[in-house]
Tab-separated table of C-alpha atoms in Angstrom:
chain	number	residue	atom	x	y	z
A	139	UNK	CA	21.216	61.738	-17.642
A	140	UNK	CA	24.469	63.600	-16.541
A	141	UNK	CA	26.190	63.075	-20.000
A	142	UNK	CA	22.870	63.858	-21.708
A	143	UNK	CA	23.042	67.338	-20.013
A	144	UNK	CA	26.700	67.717	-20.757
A	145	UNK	CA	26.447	67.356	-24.073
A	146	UNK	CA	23.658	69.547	-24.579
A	147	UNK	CA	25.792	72.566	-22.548
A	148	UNK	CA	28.757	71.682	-24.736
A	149	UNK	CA	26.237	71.479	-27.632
A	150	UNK	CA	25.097	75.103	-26.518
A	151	UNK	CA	28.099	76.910	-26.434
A	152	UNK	CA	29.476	76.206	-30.562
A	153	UNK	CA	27.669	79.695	-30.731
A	154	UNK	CA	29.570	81.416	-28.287
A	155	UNK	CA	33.019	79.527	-28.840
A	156	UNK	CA	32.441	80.864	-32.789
A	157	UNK	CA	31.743	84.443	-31.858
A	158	UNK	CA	35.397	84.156	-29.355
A	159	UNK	CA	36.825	83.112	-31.837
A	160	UNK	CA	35.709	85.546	-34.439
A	161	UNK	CA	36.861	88.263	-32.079
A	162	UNK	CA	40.010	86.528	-31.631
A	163	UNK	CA	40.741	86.359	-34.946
A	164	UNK	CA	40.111	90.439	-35.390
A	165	UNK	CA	42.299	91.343	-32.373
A	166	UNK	CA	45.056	88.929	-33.387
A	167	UNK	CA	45.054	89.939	-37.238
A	168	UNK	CA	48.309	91.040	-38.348
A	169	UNK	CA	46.321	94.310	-39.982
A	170	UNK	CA	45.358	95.434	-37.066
A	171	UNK	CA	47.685	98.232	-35.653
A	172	UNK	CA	47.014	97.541	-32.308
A	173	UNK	CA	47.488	93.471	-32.451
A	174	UNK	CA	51.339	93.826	-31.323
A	175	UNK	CA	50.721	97.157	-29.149
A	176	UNK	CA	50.540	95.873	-24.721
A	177	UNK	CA	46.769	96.695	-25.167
A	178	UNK	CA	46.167	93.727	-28.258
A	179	UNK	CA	48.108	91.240	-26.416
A	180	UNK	CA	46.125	91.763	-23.112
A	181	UNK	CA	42.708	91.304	-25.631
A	182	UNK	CA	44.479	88.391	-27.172
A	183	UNK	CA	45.205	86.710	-23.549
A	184	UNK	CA	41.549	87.640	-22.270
A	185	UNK	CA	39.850	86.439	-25.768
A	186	UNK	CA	42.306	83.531	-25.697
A	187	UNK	CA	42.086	82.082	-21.842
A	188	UNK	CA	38.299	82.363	-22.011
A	189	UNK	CA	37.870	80.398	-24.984
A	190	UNK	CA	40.106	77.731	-23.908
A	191	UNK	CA	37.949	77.356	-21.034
A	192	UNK	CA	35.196	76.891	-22.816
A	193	UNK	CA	35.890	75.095	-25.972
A	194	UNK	CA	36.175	71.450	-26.792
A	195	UNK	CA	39.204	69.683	-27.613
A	196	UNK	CA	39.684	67.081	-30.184
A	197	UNK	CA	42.204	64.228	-30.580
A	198	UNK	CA	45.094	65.264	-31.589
A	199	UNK	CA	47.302	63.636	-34.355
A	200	UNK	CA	50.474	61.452	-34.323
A	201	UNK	CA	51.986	63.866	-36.991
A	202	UNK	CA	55.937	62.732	-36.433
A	203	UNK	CA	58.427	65.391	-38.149
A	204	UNK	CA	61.449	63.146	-40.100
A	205	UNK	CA	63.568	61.900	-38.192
A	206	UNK	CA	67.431	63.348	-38.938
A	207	UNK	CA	69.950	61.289	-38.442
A	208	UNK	CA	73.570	62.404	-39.641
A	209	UNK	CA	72.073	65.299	-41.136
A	210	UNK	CA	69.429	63.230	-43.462
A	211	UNK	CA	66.348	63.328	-42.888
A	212	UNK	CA	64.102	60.207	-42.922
A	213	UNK	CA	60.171	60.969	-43.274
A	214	UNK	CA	58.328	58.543	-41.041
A	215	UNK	CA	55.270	56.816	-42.397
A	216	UNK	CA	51.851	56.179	-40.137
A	217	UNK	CA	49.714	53.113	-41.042
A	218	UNK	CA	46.786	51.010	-39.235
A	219	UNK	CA	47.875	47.797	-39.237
A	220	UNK	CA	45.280	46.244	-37.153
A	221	UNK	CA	41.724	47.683	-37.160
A	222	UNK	CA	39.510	46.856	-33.882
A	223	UNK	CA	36.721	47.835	-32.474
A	224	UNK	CA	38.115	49.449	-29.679
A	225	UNK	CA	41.604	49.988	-30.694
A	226	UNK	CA	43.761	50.098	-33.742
A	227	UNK	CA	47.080	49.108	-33.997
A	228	UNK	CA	49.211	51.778	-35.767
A	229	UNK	CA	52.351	51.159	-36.768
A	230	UNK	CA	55.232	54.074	-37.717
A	231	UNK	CA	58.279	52.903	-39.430
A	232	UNK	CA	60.920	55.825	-40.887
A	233	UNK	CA	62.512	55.070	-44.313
A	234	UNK	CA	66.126	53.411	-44.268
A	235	UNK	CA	65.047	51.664	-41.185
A	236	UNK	CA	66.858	48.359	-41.377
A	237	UNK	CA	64.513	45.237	-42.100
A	238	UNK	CA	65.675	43.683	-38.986
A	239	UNK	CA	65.482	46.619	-36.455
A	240	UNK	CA	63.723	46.285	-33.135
A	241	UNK	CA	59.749	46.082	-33.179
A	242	UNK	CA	58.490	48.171	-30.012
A	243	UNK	CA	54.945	47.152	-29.793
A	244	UNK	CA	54.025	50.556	-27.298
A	245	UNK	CA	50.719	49.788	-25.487
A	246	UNK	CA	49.076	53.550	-24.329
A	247	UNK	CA	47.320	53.801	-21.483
A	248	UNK	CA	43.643	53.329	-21.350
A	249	UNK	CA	42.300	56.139	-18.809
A	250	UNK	CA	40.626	58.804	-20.462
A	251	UNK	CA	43.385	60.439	-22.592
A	252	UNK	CA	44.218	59.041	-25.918
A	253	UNK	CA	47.305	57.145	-26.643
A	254	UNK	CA	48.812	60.787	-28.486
A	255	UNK	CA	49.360	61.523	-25.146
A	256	UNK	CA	52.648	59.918	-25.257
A	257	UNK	CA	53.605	60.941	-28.446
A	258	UNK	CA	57.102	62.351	-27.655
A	259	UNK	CA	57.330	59.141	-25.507
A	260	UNK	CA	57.087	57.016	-28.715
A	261	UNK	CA	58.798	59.490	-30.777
A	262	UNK	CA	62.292	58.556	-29.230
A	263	UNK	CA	62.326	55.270	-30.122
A	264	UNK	CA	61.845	56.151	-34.099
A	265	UNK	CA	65.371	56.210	-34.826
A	266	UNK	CA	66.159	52.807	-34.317
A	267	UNK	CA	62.816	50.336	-33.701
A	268	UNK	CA	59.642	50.125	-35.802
A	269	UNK	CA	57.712	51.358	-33.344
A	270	UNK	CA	53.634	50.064	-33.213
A	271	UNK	CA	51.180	51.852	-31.061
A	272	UNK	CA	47.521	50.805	-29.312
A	273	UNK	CA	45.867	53.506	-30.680
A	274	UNK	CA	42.721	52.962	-27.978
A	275	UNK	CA	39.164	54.576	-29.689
A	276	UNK	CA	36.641	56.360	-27.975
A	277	UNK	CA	33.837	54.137	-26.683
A	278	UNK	CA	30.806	56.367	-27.440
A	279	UNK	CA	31.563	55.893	-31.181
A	280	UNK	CA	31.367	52.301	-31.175
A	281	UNK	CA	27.929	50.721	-31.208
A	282	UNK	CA	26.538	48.303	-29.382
A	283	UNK	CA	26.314	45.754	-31.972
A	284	UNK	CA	30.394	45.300	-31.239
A	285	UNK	CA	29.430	43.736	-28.095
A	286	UNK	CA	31.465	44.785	-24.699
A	287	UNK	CA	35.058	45.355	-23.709
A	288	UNK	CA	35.864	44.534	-20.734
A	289	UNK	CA	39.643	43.664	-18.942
A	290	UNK	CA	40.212	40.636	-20.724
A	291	UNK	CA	39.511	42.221	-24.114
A	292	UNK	CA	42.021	44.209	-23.295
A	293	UNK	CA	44.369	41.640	-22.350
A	294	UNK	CA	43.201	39.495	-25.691
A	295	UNK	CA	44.203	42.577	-27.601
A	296	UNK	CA	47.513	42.754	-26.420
A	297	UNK	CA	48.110	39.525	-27.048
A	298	UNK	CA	46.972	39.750	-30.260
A	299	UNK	CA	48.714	42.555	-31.277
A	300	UNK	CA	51.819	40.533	-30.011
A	301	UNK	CA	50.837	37.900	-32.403
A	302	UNK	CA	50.632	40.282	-35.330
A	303	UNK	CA	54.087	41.632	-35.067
A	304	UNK	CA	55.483	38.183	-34.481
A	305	UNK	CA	57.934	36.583	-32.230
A	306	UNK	CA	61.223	38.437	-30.894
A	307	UNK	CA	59.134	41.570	-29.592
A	308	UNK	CA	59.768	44.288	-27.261
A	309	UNK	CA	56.755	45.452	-25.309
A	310	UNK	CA	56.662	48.828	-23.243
A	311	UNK	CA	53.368	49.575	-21.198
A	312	UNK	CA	52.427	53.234	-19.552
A	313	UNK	CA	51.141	54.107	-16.634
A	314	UNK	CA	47.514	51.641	-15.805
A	315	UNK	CA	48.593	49.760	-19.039
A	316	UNK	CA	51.462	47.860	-17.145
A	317	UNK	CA	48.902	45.361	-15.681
A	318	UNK	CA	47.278	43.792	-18.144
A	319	UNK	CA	49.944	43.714	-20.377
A	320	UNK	CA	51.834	41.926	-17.416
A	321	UNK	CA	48.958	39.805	-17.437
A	322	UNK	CA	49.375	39.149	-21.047
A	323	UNK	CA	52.966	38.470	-20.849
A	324	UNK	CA	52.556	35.891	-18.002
A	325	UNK	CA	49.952	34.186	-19.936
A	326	UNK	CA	52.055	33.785	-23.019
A	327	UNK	CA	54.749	32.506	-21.233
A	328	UNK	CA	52.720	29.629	-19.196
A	329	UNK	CA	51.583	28.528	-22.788
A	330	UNK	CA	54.754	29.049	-24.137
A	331	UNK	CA	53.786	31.677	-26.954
A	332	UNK	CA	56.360	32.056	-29.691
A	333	UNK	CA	55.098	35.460	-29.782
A	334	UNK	CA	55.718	36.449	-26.363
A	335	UNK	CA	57.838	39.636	-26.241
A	336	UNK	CA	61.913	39.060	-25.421
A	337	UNK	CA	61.601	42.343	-22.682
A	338	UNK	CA	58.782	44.396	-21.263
A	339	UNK	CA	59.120	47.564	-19.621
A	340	UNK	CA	56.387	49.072	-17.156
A	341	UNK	CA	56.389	52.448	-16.311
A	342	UNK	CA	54.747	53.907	-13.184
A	343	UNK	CA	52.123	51.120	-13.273
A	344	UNK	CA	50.266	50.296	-10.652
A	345	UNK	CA	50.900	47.029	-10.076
A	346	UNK	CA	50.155	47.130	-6.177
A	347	UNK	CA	48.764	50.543	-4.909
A	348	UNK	CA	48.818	48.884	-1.119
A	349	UNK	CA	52.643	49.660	-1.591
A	350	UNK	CA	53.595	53.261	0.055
A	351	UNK	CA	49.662	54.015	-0.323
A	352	UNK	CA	49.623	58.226	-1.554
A	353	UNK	CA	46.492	60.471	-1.503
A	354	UNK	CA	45.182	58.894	-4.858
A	355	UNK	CA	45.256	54.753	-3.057
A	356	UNK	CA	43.666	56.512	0.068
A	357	UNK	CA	40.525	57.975	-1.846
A	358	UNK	CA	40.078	54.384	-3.731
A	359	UNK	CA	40.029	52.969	-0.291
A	360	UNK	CA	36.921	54.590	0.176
A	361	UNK	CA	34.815	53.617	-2.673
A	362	UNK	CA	32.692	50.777	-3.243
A	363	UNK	CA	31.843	49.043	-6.786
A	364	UNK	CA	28.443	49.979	-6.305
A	365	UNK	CA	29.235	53.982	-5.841
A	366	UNK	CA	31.225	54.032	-8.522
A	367	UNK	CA	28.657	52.041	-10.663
A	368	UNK	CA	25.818	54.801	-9.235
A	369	UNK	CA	28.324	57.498	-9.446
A	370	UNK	CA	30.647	57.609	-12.585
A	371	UNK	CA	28.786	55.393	-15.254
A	372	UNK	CA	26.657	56.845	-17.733
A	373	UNK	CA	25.024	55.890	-21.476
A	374	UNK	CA	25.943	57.400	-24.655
A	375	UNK	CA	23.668	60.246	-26.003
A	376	UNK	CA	21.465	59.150	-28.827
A	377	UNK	CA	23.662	61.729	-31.553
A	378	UNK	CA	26.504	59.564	-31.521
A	379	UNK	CA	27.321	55.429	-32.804
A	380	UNK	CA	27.681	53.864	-29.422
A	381	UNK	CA	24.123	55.039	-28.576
A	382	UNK	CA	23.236	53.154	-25.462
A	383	UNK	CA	26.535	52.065	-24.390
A	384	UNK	CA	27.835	52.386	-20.776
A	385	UNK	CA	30.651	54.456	-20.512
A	386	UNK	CA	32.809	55.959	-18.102
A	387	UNK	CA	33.031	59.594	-19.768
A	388	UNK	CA	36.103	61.018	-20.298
A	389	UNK	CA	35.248	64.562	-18.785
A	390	UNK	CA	34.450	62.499	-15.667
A	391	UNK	CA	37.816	61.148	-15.611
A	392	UNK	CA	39.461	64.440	-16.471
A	393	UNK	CA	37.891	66.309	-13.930
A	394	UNK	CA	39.106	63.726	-11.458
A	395	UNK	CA	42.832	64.244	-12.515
A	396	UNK	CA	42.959	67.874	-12.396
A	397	UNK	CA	41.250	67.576	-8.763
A	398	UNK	CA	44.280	65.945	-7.970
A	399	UNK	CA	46.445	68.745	-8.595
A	400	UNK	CA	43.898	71.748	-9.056
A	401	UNK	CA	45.974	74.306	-7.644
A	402	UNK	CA	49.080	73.566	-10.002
A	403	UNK	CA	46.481	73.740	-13.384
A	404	UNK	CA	45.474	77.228	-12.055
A	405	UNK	CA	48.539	78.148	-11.991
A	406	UNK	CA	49.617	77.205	-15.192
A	407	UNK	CA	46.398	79.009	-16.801
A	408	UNK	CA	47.093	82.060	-15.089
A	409	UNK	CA	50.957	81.797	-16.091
A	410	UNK	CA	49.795	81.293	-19.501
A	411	UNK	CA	47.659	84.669	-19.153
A	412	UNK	CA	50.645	86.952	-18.112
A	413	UNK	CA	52.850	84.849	-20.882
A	414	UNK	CA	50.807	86.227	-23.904
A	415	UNK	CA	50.303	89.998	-22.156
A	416	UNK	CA	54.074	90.145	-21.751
A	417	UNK	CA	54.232	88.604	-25.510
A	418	UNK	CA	56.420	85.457	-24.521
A	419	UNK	CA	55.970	83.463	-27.347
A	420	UNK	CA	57.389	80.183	-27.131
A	421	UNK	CA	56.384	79.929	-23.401
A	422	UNK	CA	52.511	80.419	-24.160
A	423	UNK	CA	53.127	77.678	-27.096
A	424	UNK	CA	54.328	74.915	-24.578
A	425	UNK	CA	51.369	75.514	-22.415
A	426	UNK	CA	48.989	75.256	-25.364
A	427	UNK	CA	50.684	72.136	-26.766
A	428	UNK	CA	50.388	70.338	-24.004
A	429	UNK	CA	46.392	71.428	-22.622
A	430	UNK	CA	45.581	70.611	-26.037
A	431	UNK	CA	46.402	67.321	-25.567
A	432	UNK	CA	45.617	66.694	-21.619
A	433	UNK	CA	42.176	68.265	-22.629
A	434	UNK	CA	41.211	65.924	-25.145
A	435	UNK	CA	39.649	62.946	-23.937
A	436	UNK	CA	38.034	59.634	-25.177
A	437	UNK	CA	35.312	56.958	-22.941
A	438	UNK	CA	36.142	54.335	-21.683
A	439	UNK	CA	33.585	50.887	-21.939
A	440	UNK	CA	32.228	50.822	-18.660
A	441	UNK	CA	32.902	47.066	-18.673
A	442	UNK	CA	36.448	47.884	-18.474
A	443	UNK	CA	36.180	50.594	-16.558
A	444	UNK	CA	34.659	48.932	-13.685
A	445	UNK	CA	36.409	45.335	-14.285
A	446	UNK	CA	40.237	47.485	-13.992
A	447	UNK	CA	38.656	49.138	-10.822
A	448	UNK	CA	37.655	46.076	-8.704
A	449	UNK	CA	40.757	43.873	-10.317
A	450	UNK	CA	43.883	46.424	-10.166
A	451	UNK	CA	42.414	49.287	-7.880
A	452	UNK	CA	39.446	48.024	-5.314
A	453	UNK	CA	41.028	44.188	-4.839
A	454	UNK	CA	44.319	44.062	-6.637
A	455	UNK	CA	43.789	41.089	-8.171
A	456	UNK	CA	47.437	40.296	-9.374
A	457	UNK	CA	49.729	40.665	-6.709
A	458	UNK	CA	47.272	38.834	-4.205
A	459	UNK	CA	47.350	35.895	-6.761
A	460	UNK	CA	43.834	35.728	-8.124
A	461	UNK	CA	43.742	37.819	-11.285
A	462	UNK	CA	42.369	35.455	-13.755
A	463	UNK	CA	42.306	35.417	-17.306
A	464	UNK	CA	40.337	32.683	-19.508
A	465	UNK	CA	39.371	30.884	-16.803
A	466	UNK	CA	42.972	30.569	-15.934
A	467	UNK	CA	44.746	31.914	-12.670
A	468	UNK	CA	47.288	33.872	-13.427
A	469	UNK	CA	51.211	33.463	-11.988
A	470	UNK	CA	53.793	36.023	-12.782
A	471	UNK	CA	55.895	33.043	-11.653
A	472	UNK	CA	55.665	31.535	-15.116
A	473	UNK	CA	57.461	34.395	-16.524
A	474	UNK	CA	61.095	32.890	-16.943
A	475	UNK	CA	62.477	34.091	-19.867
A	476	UNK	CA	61.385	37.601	-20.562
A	477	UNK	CA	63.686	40.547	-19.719
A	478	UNK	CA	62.066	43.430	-17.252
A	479	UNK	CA	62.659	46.734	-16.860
A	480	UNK	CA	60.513	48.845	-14.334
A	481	UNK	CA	60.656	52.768	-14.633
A	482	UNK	CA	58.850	55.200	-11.247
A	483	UNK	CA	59.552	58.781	-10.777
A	484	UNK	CA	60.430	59.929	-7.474
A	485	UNK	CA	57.645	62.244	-7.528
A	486	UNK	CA	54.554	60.930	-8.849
A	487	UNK	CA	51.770	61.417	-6.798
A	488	UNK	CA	49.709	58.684	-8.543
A	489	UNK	CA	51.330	55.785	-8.811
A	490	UNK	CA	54.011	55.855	-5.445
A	491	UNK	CA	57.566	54.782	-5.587
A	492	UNK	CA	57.656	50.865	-5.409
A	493	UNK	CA	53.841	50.072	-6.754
A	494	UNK	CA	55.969	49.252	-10.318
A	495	UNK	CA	58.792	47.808	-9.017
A	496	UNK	CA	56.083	44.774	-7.342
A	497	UNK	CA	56.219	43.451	-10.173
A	498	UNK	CA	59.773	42.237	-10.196
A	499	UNK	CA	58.461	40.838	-7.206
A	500	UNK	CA	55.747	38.867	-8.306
A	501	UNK	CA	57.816	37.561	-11.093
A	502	UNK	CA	59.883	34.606	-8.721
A	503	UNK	CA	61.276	32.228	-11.197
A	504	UNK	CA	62.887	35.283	-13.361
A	505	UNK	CA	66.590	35.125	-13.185
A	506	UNK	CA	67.648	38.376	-11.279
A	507	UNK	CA	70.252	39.043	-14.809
A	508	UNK	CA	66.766	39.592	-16.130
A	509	UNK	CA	65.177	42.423	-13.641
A	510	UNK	CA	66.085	45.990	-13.127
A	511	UNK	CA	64.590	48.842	-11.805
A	512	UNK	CA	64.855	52.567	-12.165
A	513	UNK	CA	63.980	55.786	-10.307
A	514	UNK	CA	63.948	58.734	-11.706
A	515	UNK	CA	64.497	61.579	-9.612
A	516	UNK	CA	62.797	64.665	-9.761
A	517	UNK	CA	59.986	63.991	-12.018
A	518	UNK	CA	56.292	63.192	-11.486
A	519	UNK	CA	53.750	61.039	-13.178
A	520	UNK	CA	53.850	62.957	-16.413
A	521	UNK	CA	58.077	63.429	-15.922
A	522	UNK	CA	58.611	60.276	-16.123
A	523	UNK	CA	57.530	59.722	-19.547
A	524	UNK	CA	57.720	63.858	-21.096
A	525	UNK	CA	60.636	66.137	-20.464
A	526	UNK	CA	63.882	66.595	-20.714
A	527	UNK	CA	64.832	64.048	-18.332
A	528	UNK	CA	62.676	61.387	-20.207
A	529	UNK	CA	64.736	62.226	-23.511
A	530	UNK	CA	68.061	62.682	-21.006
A	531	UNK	CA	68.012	59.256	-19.036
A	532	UNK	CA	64.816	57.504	-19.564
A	533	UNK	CA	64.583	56.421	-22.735
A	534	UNK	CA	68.547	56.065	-23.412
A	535	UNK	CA	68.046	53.595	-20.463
A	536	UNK	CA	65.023	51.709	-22.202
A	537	UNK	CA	66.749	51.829	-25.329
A	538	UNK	CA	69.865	50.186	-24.016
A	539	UNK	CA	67.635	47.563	-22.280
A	540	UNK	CA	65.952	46.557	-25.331
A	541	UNK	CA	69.196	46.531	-27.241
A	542	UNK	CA	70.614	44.127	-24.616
A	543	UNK	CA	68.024	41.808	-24.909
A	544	UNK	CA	67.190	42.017	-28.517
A	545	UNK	CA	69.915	39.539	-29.560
């Protein structure tokens, strides 16, 4: 009934949210001779902060600017290339891109943001690679009739997708992503897919949170698959297509990563306050850029919700040896032949250094020309994969991986 309620208060306040914005608009208007005057801009930042507290934030777009290279520029195209219920496969290709380029299959995390999340992650790797994209959809629109999706839908996906783009792949996997798409890999390999990928690259997944355990591992020590069941699942209001289904909401999940770091979001609001009052542009544009996209959230099935708590989180099913997939154990040992790269930043406070780097580990029969791992200092979970260090060292280092292992 919690989500029922929620959506009726969210329901409630369109009136309000129009009449902010309607005053927004009339303080902000260019005509108005005291829009640019110290008095307008501290309207605009009251008007402005309230409303963004208050208002509801859809998913964002992909929307990649051409990419310039030599001073041409090459418009990049957008297509679904794979239509699922849960999940479509996008695929972004710029013109002049060679036919035999790289193909990046980029598999987006799957806890409670959407996969645009990472769109400047993608976006470096447009240049050179024909970059596809698990464009994960938001549970309470799908209806029941599409049956569940649980962990090894996920898994079947990847490996699908994998299949799609054909053999001679590259596969790079964010954040809780990393596990079953390790999971994928190592099944592939025991059957000998043509289609399994030449390198994968895992960054700051948690392969094995009982590694250097961090606030985050010690709270999931503490819950039981029954709380969370009790706790965090709920069923889809009756105004939308997945009517009935169990979800994990993604308000429930958001609330639970700004918890982590409450103190640093406050700060950021009230930094965004003073930003527009003192009439710093460009600063209050960064902050709005990115809260527009850590605010908009999606559901998750509760299936896989609570199947990727008890298997990666709860039991940690892989690295003890008893993740299973099809009825089938599953052995990282059987991966022999494809490259890995594993990326942590030496400040993330979710997924702790070395949790990653497990599975190199795990992997025993994997020649150790084929492993390497990478710490990135000074960056957190969100560093690691945004910033100018991502563009600086990160993804120069993925790219050269890939390219190594492409031939």
């Amino acid at each position: 009934m919690h989500y029922h309620f929620y959506d009726l208060y969210r329901q409630s306040l369109m009136p309000v949210n129009t009449a902010l914005d309607l005053a927004h608009d009339i303080v902000t208007h260019e005509k108005n001779p005291l829009s640019k005057t110290r008095l307008g801009r501290l309207r605009k930042a009251i008007l402005e902060s309230t409303i963004r507290l208050l208002k509801h934030y859809p998913k964002q777009g992909f929307e990649y600017e051409p990419v310039v290279i030599d001073g041409v520029e090459y418009p990049v195209h957008e297509e679904v290339v794979v239509e699922k219920p849960f999940c479509n496969l996008l695929r972004f290709r710029r013109e002049g891109l060679p036919a035999n380029a790289p193909k990046l299959l980029c598999v987006a995390a799957l806890s409670g943001h959407h996969a645009t999340l990472s769109r400047e992650t993608f976006g470096q790797f447009l240049d050179d690679y024909e970059v596809y994209v698990t464009d994960w959809l938001d549970a309470r629109d799908v209806p029941l009739s599409e049956g569940k999706f649980g962990f090894e839908e996920y898994v079947q996906y990847v490996i699908e997708f994998m299949e799609h783009i054909g053999p001679g792949n590259h596969m790079f996997a964010i954040c809780q992503a990393a596990v079953p798409g390790l999971v994928a890999v190592a099944h592939m390999c025991k059957h000998n897919h043509p289609a399994r990928p030449k390198s994968l690259i895992m960054m700051a997944g948690p392969i094995d949170i009982r590694i250097n355990p961090n606030k985050f591992g010690r709270k999931v020590e503490k819950i039981s698959a029954p709380l969370l069941r009790r706790v965090a699942i709920h069923r889809v209001p009756s105004r939308y297509d997945g009517a009935g289904r169990k979800v994990y909401p993604g308000m429930v999940q958001l609330g639970g990563f700004m918890s982590m770091n409450m103190r640093s979001h406050a700060q950021k609001h009230i930094q965004f306050f003073k930003d527009i009052a003192e009439g710093k542009i460009a600063e209050a544009d960064r902050h709005r850029d990115f809260y527009d996209e850590y605010m908009a959230v999606l559901d998750m099935d509760a299936d896989y919700y609570m199947e990727t708590m008890e298997r990666v989180f709860l039991d940690q099913h892989l690295p003890k040896g008893i993740m299973q997939y099809q009825g089938e154990t599953i052995d990282c040992g059987d991966i022999k032949d494809v490259a890995i790269l594993t990326l942590e930043g030496e400040k993330d406070d979710m997924i702790s250094l070395g949790q990653t780097e497990a599975a190199l580990h795990l992997c025993t029969n994997l020649p150790k020309k084929l492993k390497k791992h990478y710490v990135q200092m000074g960056v957190g979970h969100y560093g690691i994969f945004n910033g100018s260090k991502y563009r600086e060292f990160v993804a120069p280092l993925m790219k050269d991986w890939i390219n190594r292992h492409n031939k």
